[in-house]
Amino acid sequence: MSDFSLLQNAGELPDAGNMRFGIIVTEWNRPITDALLKGALDALKACGVSESSISVRRVPGSFELVYGCSRMAQHGYTDAIIALGCVIRGDTPHFDYICSGTTEGLVHLNLEGKIPVINGVLTVNTEEQALERANRMNKGAEFAITAVKMVAYAHSFD
Ligand code: DLZ
């Protein structure tokens, strides 16, 4: 097992060998979302998830994550979905609209209760902040571990 001791949520990890995950990742801010994706994939594999049980799909921007997750949830193949994106504050109010629209959409999907949808969208002021979170803080792994724990939680009601 890899060392996740620096992460906020590592704790005791359930065996994820029988779990299937979807990851939807944005093309916007790709250097950052690629790093998040790598962290998430490495963490899922370290938790025992096989490559064939992980489905990765791309959408243009964070705003499209909601539709991307919704379609994947309908498909029924995965036990949880991890939405990976990065919104960087600019000079216009667009940042606030994208952040609130995306967050509300992901909340809505979780309230539907079909499967857990993990909010892996970084909302930052600068690209430096984003790179710090995606690389040194390994937020992608943190999001993946959250997904593993939520699937175990969901299965506890089966
Ligand atoms: C338009 C836009 C802007 C300005 N900034 C970002 C961003 O920082 N991160 C991101 O993921 N997407 C951004 N987008 C694109 C929107 O998410 C979306 O793709 C468009 O508004 C079209 O729906």
PDB file of C-alpha atoms and ligand atoms in Angstrom:
ATOM      1  CA  MET A   1       0.000   0.000   0.000  1.00  0.00           C
ATOM      2  CA  SER A   2       1.329   3.480  -0.892  1.00  0.00           C
ATOM      3  CA  ASP A   3       1.966   6.021   1.820  1.00  0.00           C
ATOM      4  CA  PHE A   4      -1.090   8.255   2.101  1.00  0.00           C
ATOM      5  CA  SER A   5      -0.221   9.416   5.619  1.00  0.00           C
ATOM      6  CA  LEU A   6      -0.042  13.075   4.559  1.00  0.00           C
ATOM      7  CA  LEU A   7      -3.650  13.056   3.393  1.00  0.00           C
ATOM      8  CA  GLN A   8      -6.436  14.365   5.596  1.00  0.00           C
ATOM      9  CA  ASN A   9      -8.681  11.372   5.106  1.00  0.00           C
ATOM     10  CA  ALA A  10      -6.499   8.289   4.687  1.00  0.00           C
ATOM     11  CA  GLY A  11      -7.323   6.592   8.014  1.00  0.00           C
ATOM     12  CA  GLU A  12      -8.263   2.948   7.721  1.00  0.00           C
ATOM     13  CA  LEU A  13      -9.012   2.061   4.124  1.00  0.00           C
ATOM     14  CA  PRO A  14     -11.647  -0.525   3.189  1.00  0.00           C
ATOM     15  CA  ASP A  15     -10.721  -3.254   0.700  1.00  0.00           C
ATOM     16  CA  ALA A  16     -11.723  -1.833  -2.666  1.00  0.00           C
ATOM     17  CA  GLY A  17     -10.970  -4.931  -4.758  1.00  0.00           C
ATOM     18  CA  ASN A  18     -14.644  -5.432  -5.683  1.00  0.00           C
ATOM     19  CA  MET A  19     -15.436  -1.758  -6.365  1.00  0.00           C
ATOM     20  CA  ARG A  20     -15.889   0.000  -9.736  1.00  0.00           C
ATOM     21  CA  PHE A  21     -15.232   3.695 -10.247  1.00  0.00           C
ATOM     22  CA  GLY A  22     -15.901   6.314 -12.878  1.00  0.00           C
ATOM     23  CA  ILE A  23     -13.708   9.363 -13.185  1.00  0.00           C
ATOM     24  CA  ILE A  24     -14.868  12.392 -15.186  1.00  0.00           C
ATOM     25  CA  VAL A  25     -12.069  14.862 -15.771  1.00  0.00           C
ATOM     26  CA  THR A  26     -11.993  18.272 -17.472  1.00  0.00           C
ATOM     27  CA  GLU A  27      -9.937  19.456 -20.431  1.00  0.00           C
ATOM     28  CA  TRP A  28      -9.837  22.955 -18.935  1.00  0.00           C
ATOM     29  CA  ASN A  29      -6.612  23.530 -16.923  1.00  0.00           C
ATOM     30  CA  ARG A  30      -5.316  20.196 -18.133  1.00  0.00           C
ATOM     31  CA  PRO A  31      -1.852  20.274 -16.467  1.00  0.00           C
ATOM     32  CA  ILE A  32      -3.701  20.427 -13.159  1.00  0.00           C
ATOM     33  CA  THR A  33      -6.486  17.972 -13.932  1.00  0.00           C
ATOM     34  CA  ASP A  34      -3.974  15.482 -15.380  1.00  0.00           C
ATOM     35  CA  ALA A  35      -2.092  15.593 -12.051  1.00  0.00           C
ATOM     36  CA  LEU A  36      -5.377  15.093 -10.152  1.00  0.00           C
ATOM     37  CA  LEU A  37      -6.207  12.166 -12.425  1.00  0.00           C
ATOM     38  CA  LYS A  38      -2.817  10.545 -11.878  1.00  0.00           C
ATOM     39  CA  GLY A  39      -3.149  10.892  -8.092  1.00  0.00           C
ATOM     40  CA  ALA A  40      -6.644   9.421  -8.166  1.00  0.00           C
ATOM     41  CA  LEU A  41      -5.670   6.473 -10.388  1.00  0.00           C
ATOM     42  CA  ASP A  42      -2.603   5.661  -8.293  1.00  0.00           C
ATOM     43  CA  ALA A  43      -4.657   5.746  -5.088  1.00  0.00           C
ATOM     44  CA  LEU A  44      -7.445   3.547  -6.474  1.00  0.00           C
ATOM     45  CA  LYS A  45      -4.915   0.985  -7.682  1.00  0.00           C
ATOM     46  CA  ALA A  46      -3.143   1.096  -4.312  1.00  0.00           C
ATOM     47  CA  CYS A  47      -6.518   0.320  -2.700  1.00  0.00           C
ATOM     48  CA  GLY A  48      -6.816  -2.827  -4.834  1.00  0.00           C
ATOM     49  CA  VAL A  49      -9.041  -1.539  -7.651  1.00  0.00           C
ATOM     50  CA  SER A  50      -8.165  -3.171 -10.973  1.00  0.00           C
ATOM     51  CA  GLU A  51      -7.606  -1.027 -14.075  1.00  0.00           C
ATOM     52  CA  SER A  52     -10.556  -2.662 -15.819  1.00  0.00           C
ATOM     53  CA  SER A  53     -12.820  -1.449 -12.993  1.00  0.00           C
ATOM     54  CA  ILE A  54     -11.987   2.221 -13.602  1.00  0.00           C
ATOM     55  CA  SER A  55     -13.667   4.143 -16.406  1.00  0.00           C
ATOM     56  CA  VAL A  56     -12.144   7.547 -17.279  1.00  0.00           C
ATOM     57  CA  ARG A  57     -14.060  10.043 -19.446  1.00  0.00           C
ATOM     58  CA  ARG A  58     -13.250  13.661 -20.424  1.00  0.00           C
ATOM     59  CA  VAL A  59     -15.560  16.664 -20.584  1.00  0.00           C
ATOM     60  CA  PRO A  60     -14.649  20.222 -21.706  1.00  0.00           C
ATOM     61  CA  GLY A  61     -15.012  22.258 -18.503  1.00  0.00           C
ATOM     62  CA  SER A  62     -16.065  21.977 -14.881  1.00  0.00           C
ATOM     63  CA  PHE A  63     -19.584  23.080 -15.739  1.00  0.00           C
ATOM     64  CA  GLU A  64     -19.925  19.957 -17.916  1.00  0.00           C
ATOM     65  CA  LEU A  65     -18.937  17.662 -15.027  1.00  0.00           C
ATOM     66  CA  VAL A  66     -22.529  17.575 -13.809  1.00  0.00           C
ATOM     67  CA  TYR A  67     -23.918  16.221 -17.075  1.00  0.00           C
ATOM     68  CA  GLY A  68     -20.911  13.918 -17.423  1.00  0.00           C
ATOM     69  CA  CYS A  69     -21.503  12.449 -13.966  1.00  0.00           C
ATOM     70  CA  SER A  70     -25.248  12.270 -14.446  1.00  0.00           C
ATOM     71  CA  ARG A  71     -24.907  10.221 -17.647  1.00  0.00           C
ATOM     72  CA  MET A  72     -22.358   7.911 -16.107  1.00  0.00           C
ATOM     73  CA  ALA A  73     -24.547   7.387 -13.013  1.00  0.00           C
ATOM     74  CA  GLN A  74     -27.501   6.460 -15.262  1.00  0.00           C
ATOM     75  CA  HIS A  75     -25.336   3.918 -17.032  1.00  0.00           C
ATOM     76  CA  GLY A  76     -25.119   1.941 -13.786  1.00  0.00           C
ATOM     77  CA  TYR A  77     -21.662   0.496 -14.318  1.00  0.00           C
ATOM     78  CA  THR A  78     -19.873   2.249 -11.447  1.00  0.00           C
ATOM     79  CA  ASP A  79     -20.213   2.258  -7.646  1.00  0.00           C
ATOM     80  CA  ALA A  80     -19.079   5.890  -7.363  1.00  0.00           C
ATOM     81  CA  ILE A  81     -17.974   8.736  -9.594  1.00  0.00           C
ATOM     82  CA  ILE A  82     -15.131  11.164  -9.009  1.00  0.00           C
ATOM     83  CA  ALA A  83     -15.519  14.542 -10.738  1.00  0.00           C
ATOM     84  CA  LEU A  84     -12.123  16.167 -11.322  1.00  0.00           C
ATOM     85  CA  GLY A  85     -11.765  19.785 -12.393  1.00  0.00           C
ATOM     86  CA  CYS A  86     -10.076  23.048 -11.585  1.00  0.00           C
ATOM     87  CA  VAL A  87     -11.583  26.523 -11.699  1.00  0.00           C
ATOM     88  CA  ILE A  88      -9.136  29.414 -11.460  1.00  0.00           C
ATOM     89  CA  ARG A  89     -10.420  32.870 -10.516  1.00  0.00           C
ATOM     90  CA  GLY A  90     -10.224  35.362 -13.373  1.00  0.00           C
ATOM     91  CA  ASP A  91     -11.157  39.013 -13.807  1.00  0.00           C
ATOM     92  CA  THR A  92     -14.860  38.393 -14.364  1.00  0.00           C
ATOM     93  CA  PRO A  93     -17.685  36.929 -12.234  1.00  0.00           C
ATOM     94  CA  HIS A  94     -17.599  33.774 -14.398  1.00  0.00           C
ATOM     95  CA  PHE A  95     -15.599  31.987 -11.667  1.00  0.00           C
ATOM     96  CA  ASP A  96     -18.472  32.334  -9.201  1.00  0.00           C
ATOM     97  CA  TYR A  97     -21.092  31.125 -11.683  1.00  0.00           C
ATOM     98  CA  ILE A  98     -19.075  28.066 -12.710  1.00  0.00           C
ATOM     99  CA  CYS A  99     -18.223  27.190  -9.090  1.00  0.00           C
ATOM    100  CA  SER A 100     -21.760  27.527  -7.792  1.00  0.00           C
ATOM    101  CA  GLY A 101     -23.372  25.839 -10.828  1.00  0.00           C
ATOM    102  CA  THR A 102     -20.988  22.904 -10.642  1.00  0.00           C
ATOM    103  CA  THR A 103     -21.249  22.514  -6.877  1.00  0.00           C
ATOM    104  CA  GLU A 104     -25.043  22.714  -6.891  1.00  0.00           C
ATOM    105  CA  GLY A 105     -25.218  20.194  -9.728  1.00  0.00           C
ATOM    106  CA  LEU A 106     -23.005  17.717  -7.882  1.00  0.00           C
ATOM    107  CA  VAL A 107     -25.014  18.203  -4.694  1.00  0.00           C
ATOM    108  CA  HIS A 108     -28.176  17.486  -6.672  1.00  0.00           C
ATOM    109  CA  LEU A 109     -26.720  14.217  -7.982  1.00  0.00           C
ATOM    110  CA  ASN A 110     -25.788  13.153  -4.452  1.00  0.00           C
ATOM    111  CA  LEU A 111     -29.292  13.942  -3.226  1.00  0.00           C
ATOM    112  CA  GLU A 112     -30.674  11.611  -5.891  1.00  0.00           C
ATOM    113  CA  GLY A 113     -28.829   8.985  -3.869  1.00  0.00           C
ATOM    114  CA  LYS A 114     -28.073   6.576  -6.718  1.00  0.00           C
ATOM    115  CA  ILE A 115     -24.321   6.478  -6.165  1.00  0.00           C
ATOM    116  CA  PRO A 116     -21.863   8.806  -4.380  1.00  0.00           C
ATOM    117  CA  VAL A 117     -20.436  11.579  -6.563  1.00  0.00           C
ATOM    118  CA  ILE A 118     -17.212  13.049  -5.228  1.00  0.00           C
ATOM    119  CA  ASN A 119     -16.548  16.773  -5.664  1.00  0.00           C
ATOM    120  CA  GLY A 120     -12.955  16.828  -6.889  1.00  0.00           C
ATOM    121  CA  VAL A 121     -13.058  20.338  -8.276  1.00  0.00           C
ATOM    122  CA  LEU A 122     -10.299  22.680  -7.107  1.00  0.00           C
ATOM    123  CA  THR A 123     -11.479  26.278  -6.787  1.00  0.00           C
ATOM    124  CA  VAL A 124      -8.445  28.506  -6.481  1.00  0.00           C
ATOM    125  CA  ASN A 125      -7.210  32.051  -6.942  1.00  0.00           C
ATOM    126  CA  THR A 126      -4.040  31.228  -8.874  1.00  0.00           C
ATOM    127  CA  GLU A 127      -2.492  28.474 -10.978  1.00  0.00           C
ATOM    128  CA  GLU A 128       0.252  28.130  -8.325  1.00  0.00           C
ATOM    129  CA  GLN A 129      -2.352  27.275  -5.687  1.00  0.00           C
ATOM    130  CA  ALA A 130      -3.833  24.702  -8.043  1.00  0.00           C
ATOM    131  CA  LEU A 131      -0.467  23.075  -8.789  1.00  0.00           C
ATOM    132  CA  GLU A 132       0.351  22.916  -5.076  1.00  0.00           C
ATOM    133  CA  ARG A 133      -2.912  21.107  -4.371  1.00  0.00           C
ATOM    134  CA  ALA A 134      -2.728  18.781  -7.359  1.00  0.00           C
ATOM    135  CA  ASN A 135       0.941  17.812  -6.891  1.00  0.00           C
ATOM    136  CA  ARG A 136       2.376  18.246  -3.379  1.00  0.00           C
ATOM    137  CA  MET A 137      -0.937  17.883  -1.526  1.00  0.00           C
ATOM    138  CA  ASN A 138      -2.039  15.045  -3.848  1.00  0.00           C
ATOM    139  CA  LYS A 139      -5.694  16.050  -3.777  1.00  0.00           C
ATOM    140  CA  GLY A 140      -6.466  13.535  -6.524  1.00  0.00           C
ATOM    141  CA  ALA A 141      -5.562  10.703  -4.136  1.00  0.00           C
ATOM    142  CA  GLU A 142      -7.616  12.347  -1.386  1.00  0.00           C
ATOM    143  CA  PHE A 143     -10.683  12.459  -3.670  1.00  0.00           C
ATOM    144  CA  ALA A 144     -10.171   8.812  -4.664  1.00  0.00           C
ATOM    145  CA  ILE A 145      -9.928   7.691  -1.043  1.00  0.00           C
ATOM    146  CA  THR A 146     -13.109   9.608  -0.284  1.00  0.00           C
ATOM    147  CA  ALA A 147     -14.779   7.691  -3.110  1.00  0.00           C
ATOM    148  CA  VAL A 148     -13.589   4.323  -1.747  1.00  0.00           C
ATOM    149  CA  LYS A 149     -14.926   5.191   1.717  1.00  0.00           C
ATOM    150  CA  MET A 150     -18.279   6.329   0.327  1.00  0.00           C
ATOM    151  CA  VAL A 151     -18.734   3.107  -1.635  1.00  0.00           C
ATOM    152  CA  ALA A 152     -18.042   1.128   1.559  1.00  0.00           C
ATOM    153  CA  TYR A 153     -20.610   3.355   3.299  1.00  0.00           C
ATOM    154  CA  ALA A 154     -23.179   2.758   0.537  1.00  0.00           C
ATOM    155  CA  HIS A 155     -22.572  -1.003   0.585  1.00  0.00           C
ATOM    156  CA  SER A 156     -23.119  -1.063   4.354  1.00  0.00           C
ATOM    157  CA  PHE A 157     -26.859  -0.616   3.594  1.00  0.00           C
ATOM    158  CA  ASP A 158     -27.023  -3.583   1.173  1.00  0.00           C
TER     159      ASP A 158
HETATM  160  C1  DLZ B   1     -15.386  29.457 -19.403  1.00  0.00           C
HETATM  161  C2  DLZ B   1     -14.523  28.873 -18.346  1.00  0.00           C
HETATM  162  C3  DLZ B   1     -13.656  29.703 -17.608  1.00  0.00           C
HETATM  163  C4  DLZ B   1     -13.557  31.173 -17.813  1.00  0.00           C
HETATM  164  N1  DLZ B   1     -12.827  29.179 -16.684  1.00  0.00           N
HETATM  165  C5  DLZ B   1     -12.860  27.849 -16.439  1.00  0.00           C
HETATM  166  C6  DLZ B   1     -12.015  27.277 -15.444  1.00  0.00           C
HETATM  167  O1  DLZ B   1     -11.179  27.938 -14.804  1.00  0.00           O
HETATM  168  N2  DLZ B   1     -12.115  25.939 -15.226  1.00  0.00           N
HETATM  169  C7  DLZ B   1     -13.010  25.139 -15.914  1.00  0.00           C
HETATM  170  O2  DLZ B   1     -13.071  23.939 -15.640  1.00  0.00           O
HETATM  171  N3  DLZ B   1     -13.807  25.664 -16.871  1.00  0.00           N
HETATM  172  C8  DLZ B   1     -13.749  26.969 -17.150  1.00  0.00           C
HETATM  173  N4  DLZ B   1     -14.561  27.515 -18.100  1.00  0.00           N
HETATM  174  C9  DLZ B   1     -15.392  26.586 -18.921  1.00  0.00           C
HETATM  175  C10 DLZ B   1     -16.735  26.211 -18.260  1.00  0.00           C
HETATM  176  O3  DLZ B   1     -16.551  25.237 -17.255  1.00  0.00           O
HETATM  177  C11 DLZ B   1     -17.676  25.591 -19.330  1.00  0.00           C
HETATM  178  O4  DLZ B   1     -16.966  24.648 -20.076  1.00  0.00           O
HETATM  179  C12 DLZ B   1     -18.249  26.640 -20.257  1.00  0.00           C
HETATM  180  O5  DLZ B   1     -18.893  27.664 -19.530  1.00  0.00           O
HETATM  181  C13 DLZ B   1     -19.262  26.020 -21.249  1.00  0.00           C
HETATM  182  O6  DLZ B   1     -20.379  25.465 -20.548  1.00  0.00           O
END
